[in-house]
PDB file of C-alpha atoms in Angstrom:
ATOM      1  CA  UNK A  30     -47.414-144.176  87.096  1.00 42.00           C
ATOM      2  CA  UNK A  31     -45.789-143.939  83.686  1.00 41.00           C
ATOM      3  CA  UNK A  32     -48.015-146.958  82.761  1.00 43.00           C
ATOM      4  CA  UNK A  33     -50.773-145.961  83.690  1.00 42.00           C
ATOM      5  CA  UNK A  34     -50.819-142.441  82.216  1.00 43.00           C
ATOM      6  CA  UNK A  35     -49.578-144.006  78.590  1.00 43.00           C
ATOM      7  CA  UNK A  36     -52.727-146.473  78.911  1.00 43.00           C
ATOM      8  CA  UNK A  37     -54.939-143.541  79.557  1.00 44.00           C
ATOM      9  CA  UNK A  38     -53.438-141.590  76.582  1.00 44.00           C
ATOM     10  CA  UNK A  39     -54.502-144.476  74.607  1.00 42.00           C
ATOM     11  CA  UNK A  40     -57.942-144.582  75.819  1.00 46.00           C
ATOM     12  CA  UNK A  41     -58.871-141.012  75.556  1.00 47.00           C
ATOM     13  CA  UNK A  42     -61.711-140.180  72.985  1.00 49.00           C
ATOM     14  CA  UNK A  43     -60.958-137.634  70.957  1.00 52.00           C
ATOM     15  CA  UNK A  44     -63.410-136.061  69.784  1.00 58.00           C
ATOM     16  CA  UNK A  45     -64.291-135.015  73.776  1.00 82.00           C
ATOM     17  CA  UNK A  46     -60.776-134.309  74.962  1.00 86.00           C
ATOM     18  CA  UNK A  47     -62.498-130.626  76.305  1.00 87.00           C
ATOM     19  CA  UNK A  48     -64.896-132.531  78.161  1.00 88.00           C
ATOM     20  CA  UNK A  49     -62.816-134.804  79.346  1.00 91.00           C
ATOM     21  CA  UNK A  50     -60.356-132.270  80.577  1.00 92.00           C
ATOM     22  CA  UNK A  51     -63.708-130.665  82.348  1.00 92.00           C
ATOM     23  CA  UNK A  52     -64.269-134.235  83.809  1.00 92.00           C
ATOM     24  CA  UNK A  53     -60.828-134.405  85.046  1.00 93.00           C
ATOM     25  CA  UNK A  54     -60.665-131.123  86.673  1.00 93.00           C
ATOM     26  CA  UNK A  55     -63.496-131.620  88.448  1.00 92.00           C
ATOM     27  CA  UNK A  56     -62.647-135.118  89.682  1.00 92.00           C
ATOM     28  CA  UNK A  57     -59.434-133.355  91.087  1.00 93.00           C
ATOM     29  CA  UNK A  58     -61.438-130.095  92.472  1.00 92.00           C
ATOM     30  CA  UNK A  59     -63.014-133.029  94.527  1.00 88.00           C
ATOM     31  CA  UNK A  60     -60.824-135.225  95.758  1.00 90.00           C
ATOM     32  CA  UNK A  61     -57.681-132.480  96.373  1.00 87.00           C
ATOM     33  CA  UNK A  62     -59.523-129.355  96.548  1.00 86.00           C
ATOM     34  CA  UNK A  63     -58.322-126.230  94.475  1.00 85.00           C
ATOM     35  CA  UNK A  64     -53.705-126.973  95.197  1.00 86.00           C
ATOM     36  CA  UNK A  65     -54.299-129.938  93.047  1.00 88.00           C
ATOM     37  CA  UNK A  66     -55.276-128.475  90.030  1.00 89.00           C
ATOM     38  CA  UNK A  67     -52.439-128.532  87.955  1.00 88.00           C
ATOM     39  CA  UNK A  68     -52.711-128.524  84.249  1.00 89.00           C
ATOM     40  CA  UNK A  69     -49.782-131.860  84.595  1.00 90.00           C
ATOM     41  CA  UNK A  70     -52.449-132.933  86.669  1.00 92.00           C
ATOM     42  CA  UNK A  71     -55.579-133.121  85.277  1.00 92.00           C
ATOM     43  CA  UNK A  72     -53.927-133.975  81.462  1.00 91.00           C
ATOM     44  CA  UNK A  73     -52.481-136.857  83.324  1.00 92.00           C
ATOM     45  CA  UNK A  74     -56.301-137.847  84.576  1.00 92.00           C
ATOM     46  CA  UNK A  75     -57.618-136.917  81.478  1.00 90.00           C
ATOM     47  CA  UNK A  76     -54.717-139.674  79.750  1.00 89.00           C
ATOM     48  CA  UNK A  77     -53.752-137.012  77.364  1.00 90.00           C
ATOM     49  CA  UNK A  78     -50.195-135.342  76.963  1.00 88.00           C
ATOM     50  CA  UNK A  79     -49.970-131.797  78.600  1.00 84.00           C
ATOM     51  CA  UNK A  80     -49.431-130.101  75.828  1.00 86.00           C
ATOM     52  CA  UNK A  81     -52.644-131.115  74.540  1.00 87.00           C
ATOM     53  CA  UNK A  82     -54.271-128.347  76.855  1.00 87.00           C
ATOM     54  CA  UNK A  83     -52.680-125.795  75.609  1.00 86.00           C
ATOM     55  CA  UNK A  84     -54.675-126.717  72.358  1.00 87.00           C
ATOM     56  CA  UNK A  85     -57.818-126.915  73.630  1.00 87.00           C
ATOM     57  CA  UNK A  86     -57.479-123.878  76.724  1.00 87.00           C
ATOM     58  CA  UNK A  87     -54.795-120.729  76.244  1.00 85.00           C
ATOM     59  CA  UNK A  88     -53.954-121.052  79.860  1.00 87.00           C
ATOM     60  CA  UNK A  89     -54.857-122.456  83.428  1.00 87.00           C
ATOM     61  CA  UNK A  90     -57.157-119.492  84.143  1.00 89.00           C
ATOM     62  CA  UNK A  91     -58.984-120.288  81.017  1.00 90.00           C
ATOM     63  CA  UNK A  92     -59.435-124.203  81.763  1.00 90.00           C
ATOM     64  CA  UNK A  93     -60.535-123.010  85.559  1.00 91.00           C
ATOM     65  CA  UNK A  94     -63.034-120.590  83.208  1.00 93.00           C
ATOM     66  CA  UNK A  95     -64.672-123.719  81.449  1.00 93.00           C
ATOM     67  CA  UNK A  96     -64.939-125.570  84.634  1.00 94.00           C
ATOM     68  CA  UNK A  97     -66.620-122.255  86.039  1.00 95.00           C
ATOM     69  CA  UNK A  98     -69.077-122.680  83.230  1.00 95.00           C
ATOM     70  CA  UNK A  99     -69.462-126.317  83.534  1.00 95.00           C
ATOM     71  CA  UNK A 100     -70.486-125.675  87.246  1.00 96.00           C
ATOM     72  CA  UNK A 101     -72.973-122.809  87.002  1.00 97.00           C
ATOM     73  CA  UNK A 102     -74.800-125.479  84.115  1.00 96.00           C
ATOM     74  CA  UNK A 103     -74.970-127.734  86.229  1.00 96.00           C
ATOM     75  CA  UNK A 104     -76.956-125.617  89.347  1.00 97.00           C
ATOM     76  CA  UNK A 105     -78.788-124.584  86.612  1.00 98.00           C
ATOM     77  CA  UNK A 106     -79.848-128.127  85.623  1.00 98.00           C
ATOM     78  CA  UNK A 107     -80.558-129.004  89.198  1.00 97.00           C
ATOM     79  CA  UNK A 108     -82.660-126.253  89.889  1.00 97.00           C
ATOM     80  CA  UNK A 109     -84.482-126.597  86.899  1.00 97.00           C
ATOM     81  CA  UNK A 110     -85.000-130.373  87.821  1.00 97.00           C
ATOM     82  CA  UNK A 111     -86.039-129.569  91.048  1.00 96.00           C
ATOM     83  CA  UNK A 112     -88.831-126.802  89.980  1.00 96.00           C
ATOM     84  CA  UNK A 113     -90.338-129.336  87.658  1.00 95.00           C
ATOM     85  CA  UNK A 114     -90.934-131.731  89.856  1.00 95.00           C
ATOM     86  CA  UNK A 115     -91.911-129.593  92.991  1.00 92.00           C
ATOM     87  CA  UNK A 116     -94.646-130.976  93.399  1.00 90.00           C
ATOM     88  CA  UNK A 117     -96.959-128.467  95.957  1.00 87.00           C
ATOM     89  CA  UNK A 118     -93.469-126.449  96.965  1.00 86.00           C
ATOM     90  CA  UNK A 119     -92.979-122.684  95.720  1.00 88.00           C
ATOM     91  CA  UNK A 120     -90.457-121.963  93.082  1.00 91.00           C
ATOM     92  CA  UNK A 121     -88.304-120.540  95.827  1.00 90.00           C
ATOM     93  CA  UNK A 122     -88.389-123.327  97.390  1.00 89.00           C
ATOM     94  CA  UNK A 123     -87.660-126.177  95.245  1.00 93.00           C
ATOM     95  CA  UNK A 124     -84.896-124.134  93.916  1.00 94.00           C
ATOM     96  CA  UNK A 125     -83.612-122.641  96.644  1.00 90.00           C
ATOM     97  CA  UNK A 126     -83.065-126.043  98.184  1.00 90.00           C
ATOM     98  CA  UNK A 127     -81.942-127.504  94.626  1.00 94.00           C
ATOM     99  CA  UNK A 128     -79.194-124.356  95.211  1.00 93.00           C
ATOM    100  CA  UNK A 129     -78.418-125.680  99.177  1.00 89.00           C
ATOM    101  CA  UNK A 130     -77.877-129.591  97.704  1.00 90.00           C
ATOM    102  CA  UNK A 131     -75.464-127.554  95.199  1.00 94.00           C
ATOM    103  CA  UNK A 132     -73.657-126.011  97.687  1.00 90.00           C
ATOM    104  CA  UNK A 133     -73.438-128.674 100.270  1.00 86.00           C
ATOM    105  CA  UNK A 134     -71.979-131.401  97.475  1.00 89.00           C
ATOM    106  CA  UNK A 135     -69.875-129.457  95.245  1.00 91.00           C
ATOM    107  CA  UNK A 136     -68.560-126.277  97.325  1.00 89.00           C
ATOM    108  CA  UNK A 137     -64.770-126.605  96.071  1.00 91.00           C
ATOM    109  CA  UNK A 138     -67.119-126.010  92.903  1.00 93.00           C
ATOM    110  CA  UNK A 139     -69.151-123.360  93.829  1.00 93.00           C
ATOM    111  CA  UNK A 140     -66.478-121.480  95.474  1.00 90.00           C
ATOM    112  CA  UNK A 141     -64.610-121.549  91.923  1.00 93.00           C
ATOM    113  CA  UNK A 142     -67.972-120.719  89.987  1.00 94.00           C
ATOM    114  CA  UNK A 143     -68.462-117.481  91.703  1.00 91.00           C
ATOM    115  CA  UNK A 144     -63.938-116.923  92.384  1.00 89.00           C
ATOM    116  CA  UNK A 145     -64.492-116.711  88.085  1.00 89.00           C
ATOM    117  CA  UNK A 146     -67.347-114.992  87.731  1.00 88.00           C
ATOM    118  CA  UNK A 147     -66.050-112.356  89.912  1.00 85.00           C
ATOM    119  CA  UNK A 148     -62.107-111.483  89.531  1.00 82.00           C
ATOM    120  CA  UNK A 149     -61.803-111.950  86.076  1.00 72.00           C
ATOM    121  CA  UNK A 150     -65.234-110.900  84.634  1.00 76.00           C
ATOM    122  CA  UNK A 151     -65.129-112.625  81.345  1.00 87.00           C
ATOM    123  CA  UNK A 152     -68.641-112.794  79.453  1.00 91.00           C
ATOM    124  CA  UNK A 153     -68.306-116.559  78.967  1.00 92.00           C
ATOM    125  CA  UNK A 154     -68.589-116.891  82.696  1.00 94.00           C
ATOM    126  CA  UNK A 155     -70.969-113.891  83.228  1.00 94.00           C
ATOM    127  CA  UNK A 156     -72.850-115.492  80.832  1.00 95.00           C
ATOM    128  CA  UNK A 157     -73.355-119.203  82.543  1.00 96.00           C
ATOM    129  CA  UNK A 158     -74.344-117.442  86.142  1.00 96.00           C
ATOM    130  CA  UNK A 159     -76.831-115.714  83.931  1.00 96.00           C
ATOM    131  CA  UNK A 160     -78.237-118.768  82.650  1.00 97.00           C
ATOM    132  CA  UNK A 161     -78.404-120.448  86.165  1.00 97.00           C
ATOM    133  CA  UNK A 162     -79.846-117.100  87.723  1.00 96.00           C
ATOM    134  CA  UNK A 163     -82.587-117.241  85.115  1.00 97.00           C
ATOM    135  CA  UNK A 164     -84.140-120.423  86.047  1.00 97.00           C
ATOM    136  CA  UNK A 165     -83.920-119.030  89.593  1.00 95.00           C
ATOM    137  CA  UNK A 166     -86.136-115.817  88.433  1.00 95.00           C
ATOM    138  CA  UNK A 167     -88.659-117.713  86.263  1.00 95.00           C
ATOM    139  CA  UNK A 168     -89.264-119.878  88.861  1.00 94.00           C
ATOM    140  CA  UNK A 169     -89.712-117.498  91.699  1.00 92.00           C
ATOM    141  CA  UNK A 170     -91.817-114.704  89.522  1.00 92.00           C
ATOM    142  CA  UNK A 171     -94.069-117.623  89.209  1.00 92.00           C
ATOM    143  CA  UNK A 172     -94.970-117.967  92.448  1.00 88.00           C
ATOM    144  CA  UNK A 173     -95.577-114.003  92.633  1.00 87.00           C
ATOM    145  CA  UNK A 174     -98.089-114.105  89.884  1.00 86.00           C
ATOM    146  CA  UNK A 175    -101.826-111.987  91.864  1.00 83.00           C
ATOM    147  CA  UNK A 176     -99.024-111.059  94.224  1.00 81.00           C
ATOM    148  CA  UNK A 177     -96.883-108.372  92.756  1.00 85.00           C
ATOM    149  CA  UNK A 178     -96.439-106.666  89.403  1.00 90.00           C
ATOM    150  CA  UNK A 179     -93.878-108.551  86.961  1.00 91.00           C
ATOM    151  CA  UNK A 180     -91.337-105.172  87.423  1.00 92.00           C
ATOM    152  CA  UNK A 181     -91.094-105.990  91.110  1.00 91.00           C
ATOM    153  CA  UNK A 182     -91.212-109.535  90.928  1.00 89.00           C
ATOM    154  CA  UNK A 183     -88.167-109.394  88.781  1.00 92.00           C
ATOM    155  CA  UNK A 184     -86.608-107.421  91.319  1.00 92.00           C
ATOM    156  CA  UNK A 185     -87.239-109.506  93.993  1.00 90.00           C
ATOM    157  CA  UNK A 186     -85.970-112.550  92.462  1.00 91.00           C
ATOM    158  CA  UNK A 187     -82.841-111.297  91.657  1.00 92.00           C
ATOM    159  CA  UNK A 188     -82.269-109.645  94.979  1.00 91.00           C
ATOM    160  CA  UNK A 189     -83.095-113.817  96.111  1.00 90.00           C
ATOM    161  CA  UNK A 190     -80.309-114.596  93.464  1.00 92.00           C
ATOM    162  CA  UNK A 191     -78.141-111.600  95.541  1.00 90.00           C
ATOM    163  CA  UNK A 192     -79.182-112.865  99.261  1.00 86.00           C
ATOM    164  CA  UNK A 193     -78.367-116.587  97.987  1.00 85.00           C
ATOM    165  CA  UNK A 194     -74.727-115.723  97.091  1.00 87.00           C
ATOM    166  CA  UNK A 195     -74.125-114.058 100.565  1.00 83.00           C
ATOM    167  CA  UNK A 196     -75.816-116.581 103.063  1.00 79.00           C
ATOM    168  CA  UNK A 197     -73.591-119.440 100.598  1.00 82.00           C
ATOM    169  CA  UNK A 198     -70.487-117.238 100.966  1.00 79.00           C
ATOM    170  CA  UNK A 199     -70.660-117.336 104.912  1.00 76.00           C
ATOM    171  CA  UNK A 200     -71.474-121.119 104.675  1.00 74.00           C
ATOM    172  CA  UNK A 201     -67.875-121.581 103.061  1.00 75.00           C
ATOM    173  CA  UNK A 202     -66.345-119.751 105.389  1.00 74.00           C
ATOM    174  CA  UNK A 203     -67.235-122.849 107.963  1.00 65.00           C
ATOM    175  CA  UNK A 204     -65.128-125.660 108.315  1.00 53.00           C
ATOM    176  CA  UNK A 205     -67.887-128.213 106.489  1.00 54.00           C
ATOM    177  CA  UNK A 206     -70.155-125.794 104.203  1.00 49.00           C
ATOM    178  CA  UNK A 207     -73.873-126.503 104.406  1.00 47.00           C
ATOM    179  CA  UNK A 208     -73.771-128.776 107.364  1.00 50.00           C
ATOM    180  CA  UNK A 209     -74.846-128.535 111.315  1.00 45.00           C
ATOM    181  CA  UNK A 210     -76.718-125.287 112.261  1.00 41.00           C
ATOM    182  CA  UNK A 211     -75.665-123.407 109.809  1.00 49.00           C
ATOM    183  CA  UNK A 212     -77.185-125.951 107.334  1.00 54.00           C
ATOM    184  CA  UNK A 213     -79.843-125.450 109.294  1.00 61.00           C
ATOM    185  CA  UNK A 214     -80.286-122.390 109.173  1.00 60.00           C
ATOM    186  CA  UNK A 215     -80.043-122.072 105.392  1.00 66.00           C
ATOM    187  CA  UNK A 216     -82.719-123.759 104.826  1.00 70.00           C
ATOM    188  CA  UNK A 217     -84.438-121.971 107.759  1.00 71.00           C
ATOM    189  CA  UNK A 218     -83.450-118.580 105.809  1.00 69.00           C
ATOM    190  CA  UNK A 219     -85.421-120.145 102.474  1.00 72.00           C
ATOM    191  CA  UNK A 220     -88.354-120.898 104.376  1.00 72.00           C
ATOM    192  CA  UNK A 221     -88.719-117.732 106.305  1.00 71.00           C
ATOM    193  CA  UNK A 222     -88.106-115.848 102.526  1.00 72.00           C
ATOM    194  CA  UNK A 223     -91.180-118.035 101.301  1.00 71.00           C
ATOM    195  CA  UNK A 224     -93.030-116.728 104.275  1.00 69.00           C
ATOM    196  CA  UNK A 225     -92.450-112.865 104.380  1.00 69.00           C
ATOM    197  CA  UNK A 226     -92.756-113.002 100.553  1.00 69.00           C
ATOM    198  CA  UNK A 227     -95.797-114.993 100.486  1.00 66.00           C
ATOM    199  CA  UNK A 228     -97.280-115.621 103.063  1.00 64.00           C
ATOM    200  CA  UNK A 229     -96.858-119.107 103.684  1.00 60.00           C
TER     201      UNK A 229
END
């Protein structure tokens, strides 16, 4: 093990030692779930001395913090992927399933994303969910343009953003998040939105 973390420490770029401790962290998140993430830990996966952390994050809460940020980028990057090549779908729906696939690969993730964003409120975080929530809003105000005024529209979208968080909280409260019925009925839940909404 020794070996193997000293020939890590030698290959570590760095220039990108916060991304890489991102990279690591998330590799961990993963494969041991939220007990294995131990700043030892990921410095050790990251081939970089522990100490090293404590240059580029003040403390554990503030590493978790950047992966937090990391993850709400990357929804935002899927959903923004999936709107743009939707093809015929809504907004709502493209992203709204681009925010299921999230869910259903990363939920160790997701369930940190929103852990951060809610107990220890820092802007940084706040911030990131902002970012992700806005490609949600442009892309579902799109599909309300003739159907509503942009005030409402707004609204609605966001209360989307709102509805999202709680049918995703009750999907990590199963045993597998996101699959069998309640997978299901997810994407059930997005469809039936698209239909009282508009009327498709």
């Amino acid at each position: 093990m020794a070996a193997v973390s000293l020939e890590r420490r030698r290959t570590y770029h760095v220039g990108n030692v916060r991304g890489q401790l991102l990279a690591a962290a998330r590799d961990i998140l993963q494969e041991s779930g939220r007990a294995g993430l131990s700043l030892r830990a990921i410095a050790d996966r990251a081939g970089v001395a522990p100490g090293t952390v404590y240059y580029h994050y003040a403390d554990k809460a503030a590493l978790l913090a950047g992966l937090a940020i990391d993850g709400f980028r990357q929804l935002a990057d899927a959903m923004r992927l999936a709107y743009e090549r939707r093809g015929l779908d809504s907004g709502l729906r493209s992203t709204g399933l681009a925010y299921i696939s999230f869910l259903r690969e990363k939920p160790e993730l997701y369930e940190l994303m929103f852990e951060a964003r809610d107990g220890a409120r820092r802007d940084d975080v706040m911030g990131a969910e902002a970012e992700a929530m806005a490609v949600s809003r442009t892309a579902i105000m799109e599909d309300f343009v003739g159907h509503h005024p942009p005030e409402l529209s707004q609204m609605i979208a966001e209360a989307i953003w709102a509805w999202g968080r709680g049918i995703a909280a009750v999907s990590l409260s199963r045993a597998r998040p996101g699959d069998g019925p309640e997978g299901e009925t997810l994407e059930a839940g997005v469809r039936g939105l698209e239909a009282l909404i508009l009327g498709r």
